[in-house]
Amino acid sequence: MGYGVAVVGATGQVGSLMLRLLREREFPAREVVPFASERSAGRVLEGAAPDGGDLTVQALSEEAIAGFDLALFSAGGSTSGEWAPRFADAGAVVVDNSSRWRMSEEVPLVVAEVNPDALAAHHGIIANPNCSTMQMVVALKPLHAAAGIERLVISTYQAVSGTGRAAVDELLDQSHALLHGRAIEPPQAYAHQIAFNALPHAGSFAAGEDHTDEERKLIDETRKILGDPAIRVSATCVRVPVLTGHSEAVNVQTREPLTPERARELLAAAPGVEVVDDPAGARYPLAIDAAGRDEVLVGRIRRDPGHERALDLWIVADNLRKGAATNAVQIAELLHERGLIGPARERAAV
Ligand SMILES: NC(=O)c1ccc[n+]([C@@H]2O[C@H](COP(=O)([O-])OP(=O)(O)OC[C@H]3O[C@@H](n4cnc5c(N)ncnc54)[C@H](OP(=O)(O)O)[C@@H]3O)[C@@H](O)[C@H]2O)c1
């Protein structure tokens, strides 16, 4: 027995990791079906099944989506916009990785360690937060509970894998060309060359907007997840030539006083967090150390000399794991543990 699970976007970076995590974490699935675009239909994913067997990629169609209990989506906003409600109407609970449904009032936006109780109110679609927001709120939750967060000033240093597989290829191709003295192809994934560069342009600018959508997500999603619309947030999102692992410098101004020592204790006891904080020994969170791990690493915890109630933190996590696939699978596990998949979700929705 077990659940029928669809993974939409199963050939992508996040989707293929979801398949792996469902298998490694032994999620109780009776079958797992990978979906992707028409381009990939028929492709065989070797060893991707829960029992280690092969799976064949399906294209999305009304007939193919019937009969699932759970659908994990990681195929971009337009696919989620069209197909997540159809899966939900057909009886599945959808956990969606795109930004399409995150700010909808009736859609819970959930980080497993931060606001799992929000799941109970789901109506068939649950949103997985943006990767840079996800890792940050895991670290901020215990500080918010202890001292109340008044204001955040955030600068991100985001890896190219956050943009998708094509951006990873572009960074590698550009680096290779430049190291061999060749000119690069015109950039496709970003407005400028990403190799050996830093772009203050993570996400995109809508017409007339002076913030990127990535910066807006950090502002809006942080308030929704922490359940506190009064938190003031300033964000600058920067793309850097790192393959995997988002790093963030976060200035946290609290309502009540909070010492760096107390913050370190709170963070050391927080679920999903590992404190790495020995600057004299050159030990602090690094993207290359976070890559491949599920924990959020926090270090450089120190008093902001410019404000008596502010601390500075350096927060790093694997954007494909905790920032995306791991949290989606953790949500699936919580839904299972809390009886929120299948008939029980009808009760939760009323
Ligand atoms: N990367 C991250 O750090 C991160 C973090 C949080 C959230 N997300 C979100 O997760 C999603 C995927 O990210 P990714 O990095 O895995 O991207 P990716 O590697 O580019 O993969 C995209 C996936 O979507 C599928 N897809 C594209 N168009 C489709 C369509 N019309 N119908 C069905 N499937 C379609 C692709 O299938 P084909 O192989 O057939 O093209 C592929 O499986 C995005 O919504 C992204 O915003 C990503």
mmCIF file of C-alpha atoms and ligand atoms in Angstrom, residues 7-18 35-41 43 57-60 73-80 82-83 96-100 102 128-132 134 158-168 214 217 239 244 246 318-325, ligand 1:
data_model
loop_
_atom_site.group_PDB
_atom_site.id
_atom_site.type_symbol
_atom_site.label_atom_id
_atom_site.label_comp_id
_atom_site.label_asym_id
_atom_site.label_seq_id
_atom_site.Cartn_x
_atom_site.Cartn_y
_atom_site.Cartn_z
ATOM 1 C CA VAL A 7 6.443 14.362 -9.652
ATOM 2 C CA VAL A 8 5.930 17.142 -12.208
ATOM 3 C CA GLY A 9 9.191 18.532 -13.598
ATOM 4 C CA ALA A 10 10.888 15.221 -12.806
ATOM 5 C CA THR A 11 13.701 15.712 -15.347
ATOM 6 C CA GLY A 12 14.800 19.037 -13.807
ATOM 7 C CA GLN A 13 17.330 19.710 -11.077
ATOM 8 C CA VAL A 14 14.733 19.971 -8.313
ATOM 9 C CA GLY A 15 12.395 17.285 -9.663
ATOM 10 C CA SER A 16 15.128 14.676 -10.034
ATOM 11 C CA LEU A 17 16.256 15.410 -6.467
ATOM 12 C CA MET A 18 12.658 15.007 -5.277
ATOM 13 C CA PHE A 35 5.989 14.043 -15.537
ATOM 14 C CA ALA A 36 7.806 16.620 -17.666
ATOM 15 C CA SER A 37 7.243 18.452 -20.941
ATOM 16 C CA GLU A 38 6.386 16.787 -24.252
ATOM 17 C CA ARG A 39 10.115 17.032 -25.055
ATOM 18 C CA SER A 40 10.974 14.447 -22.398
ATOM 19 C CA ALA A 41 7.975 12.111 -22.701
ATOM 20 C CA ARG A 43 12.555 9.182 -21.474
ATOM 21 C CA VAL A 57 8.555 10.136 -18.112
ATOM 22 C CA GLN A 58 4.957 11.020 -19.031
ATOM 23 C CA ALA A 59 3.573 14.152 -20.651
ATOM 24 C CA LEU A 60 0.789 15.968 -18.805
ATOM 25 C CA PHE A 73 5.466 20.213 -8.719
ATOM 26 C CA SER A 74 8.725 21.726 -9.862
ATOM 27 C CA ALA A 75 8.168 22.793 -13.450
ATOM 28 C CA GLY A 76 7.857 26.590 -13.319
ATOM 29 C CA GLY A 77 4.981 28.965 -12.622
ATOM 30 C CA SER A 78 2.993 28.589 -15.833
ATOM 31 C CA THR A 79 2.874 24.774 -15.610
ATOM 32 C CA SER A 80 1.795 25.073 -11.956
ATOM 33 C CA GLU A 82 -2.390 25.389 -15.399
ATOM 34 C CA TRP A 83 -1.908 21.935 -13.911
ATOM 35 C CA ASP A 96 4.171 23.393 -5.521
ATOM 36 C CA ASN A 97 7.711 24.720 -5.842
ATOM 37 C CA SER A 98 6.952 27.633 -8.144
ATOM 38 C CA SER A 99 5.989 31.139 -7.076
ATOM 39 C CA ARG A 100 2.569 30.854 -8.775
ATOM 40 C CA ARG A 102 2.636 31.311 -2.790
ATOM 41 C CA ASN A 128 6.962 25.619 -1.066
ATOM 42 C CA PRO A 129 8.709 28.972 -0.492
ATOM 43 C CA ASN A 130 11.390 30.628 -2.583
ATOM 44 C CA CYS A 131 14.831 29.146 -1.869
ATOM 45 C CA SER A 132 16.463 32.241 -0.343
ATOM 46 C CA MET A 134 13.301 29.220 2.941
ATOM 47 C CA GLN A 158 22.727 33.279 -4.987
ATOM 48 C CA ALA A 159 23.976 30.260 -6.896
ATOM 49 C CA VAL A 160 23.209 29.757 -10.589
ATOM 50 C CA SER A 161 21.459 26.409 -9.994
ATOM 51 C CA GLY A 162 18.627 28.510 -8.552
ATOM 52 C CA THR A 163 17.863 29.606 -12.100
ATOM 53 C CA GLY A 164 17.675 26.080 -13.552
ATOM 54 C CA ARG A 165 19.887 23.636 -15.370
ATOM 55 C CA ALA A 166 20.443 25.906 -18.384
ATOM 56 C CA ALA A 167 22.051 28.560 -16.162
ATOM 57 C CA VAL A 168 24.452 26.015 -14.664
ATOM 58 C CA GLU A 214 13.244 37.668 -6.156
ATOM 59 C CA LYS A 217 9.506 37.286 -2.745
ATOM 60 C CA ARG A 239 23.613 36.285 -8.530
ATOM 61 C CA THR A 244 25.010 25.352 -5.625
ATOM 62 C CA HIS A 246 22.877 30.367 -1.573
ATOM 63 C CA ASP A 318 21.791 24.106 -0.501
ATOM 64 C CA ASN A 319 19.176 25.869 -2.630
ATOM 65 C CA LEU A 320 18.160 22.663 -4.417
ATOM 66 C CA ARG A 321 17.792 20.652 -1.181
ATOM 67 C CA LYS A 322 16.438 22.673 1.784
ATOM 68 C CA GLY A 323 15.656 25.527 -0.620
ATOM 69 C CA ALA A 324 13.413 23.310 -2.738
ATOM 70 C CA ALA A 325 13.282 19.483 -2.890
HETATM 71 N N1 LIG B 1 16.544 25.644 -8.591
HETATM 72 C C1 LIG B 1 16.224 26.095 -7.393
HETATM 73 O O1 LIG B 1 17.079 26.403 -6.534
HETATM 74 C C2 LIG B 1 14.812 26.274 -7.049
HETATM 75 C C3 LIG B 1 14.482 26.578 -5.760
HETATM 76 C C4 LIG B 1 13.161 26.755 -5.433
HETATM 77 C C5 LIG B 1 12.218 26.628 -6.395
HETATM 78 N N2 LIG B 1 12.559 26.324 -7.670
HETATM 79 C C6 LIG B 1 11.507 26.204 -8.668
HETATM 80 O O2 LIG B 1 11.458 24.866 -9.137
HETATM 81 C C7 LIG B 1 11.103 24.862 -10.500
HETATM 82 C C8 LIG B 1 12.102 24.066 -11.335
HETATM 83 O O3 LIG B 1 13.433 24.468 -11.083
HETATM 84 P P1 LIG B 1 14.661 23.601 -11.645
HETATM 85 O O4 LIG B 1 15.866 24.314 -11.169
HETATM 86 O O5 LIG B 1 14.475 22.177 -11.339
HETATM 87 O O6 LIG B 1 14.475 23.843 -13.236
HETATM 88 P P2 LIG B 1 15.022 22.935 -14.446
HETATM 89 O O7 LIG B 1 16.197 22.133 -14.055
HETATM 90 O O8 LIG B 1 15.135 23.885 -15.580
HETATM 91 O O9 LIG B 1 13.807 21.908 -14.723
HETATM 92 C C9 LIG B 1 12.544 22.320 -15.183
HETATM 93 C C10 LIG B 1 11.589 21.134 -15.208
HETATM 94 O O10 LIG B 1 10.292 21.590 -15.612
HETATM 95 C C11 LIG B 1 9.857 20.802 -16.715
HETATM 96 N N3 LIG B 1 8.979 21.569 -17.595
HETATM 97 C C12 LIG B 1 9.266 22.702 -18.264
HETATM 98 N N4 LIG B 1 8.201 23.089 -18.998
HETATM 99 C C13 LIG B 1 7.224 22.178 -18.774
HETATM 100 C C14 LIG B 1 5.903 22.007 -19.255
HETATM 101 N N5 LIG B 1 5.351 22.877 -20.099
HETATM 102 N N6 LIG B 1 5.187 20.935 -18.831
HETATM 103 C C15 LIG B 1 5.722 20.036 -17.980
HETATM 104 N N7 LIG B 1 6.990 20.142 -17.485
HETATM 105 C C16 LIG B 1 7.720 21.196 -17.889
HETATM 106 C C17 LIG B 1 11.129 20.404 -17.412
HETATM 107 O O11 LIG B 1 10.887 19.308 -18.272
HETATM 108 P P3 LIG B 1 11.787 19.069 -19.607
HETATM 109 O O12 LIG B 1 13.032 18.389 -19.132
HETATM 110 O O13 LIG B 1 10.908 18.183 -20.419
HETATM 111 O O14 LIG B 1 12.031 20.405 -20.217
HETATM 112 C C18 LIG B 1 11.997 20.044 -16.213
HETATM 113 O O15 LIG B 1 11.633 18.784 -15.716
HETATM 114 C C19 LIG B 1 10.919 26.313 -10.868
HETATM 115 O O16 LIG B 1 9.554 26.636 -10.689
HETATM 116 C C20 LIG B 1 11.739 27.046 -9.878
HETATM 117 O O17 LIG B 1 11.299 28.360 -9.685
HETATM 118 C C21 LIG B 1 13.828 26.128 -8.014
#
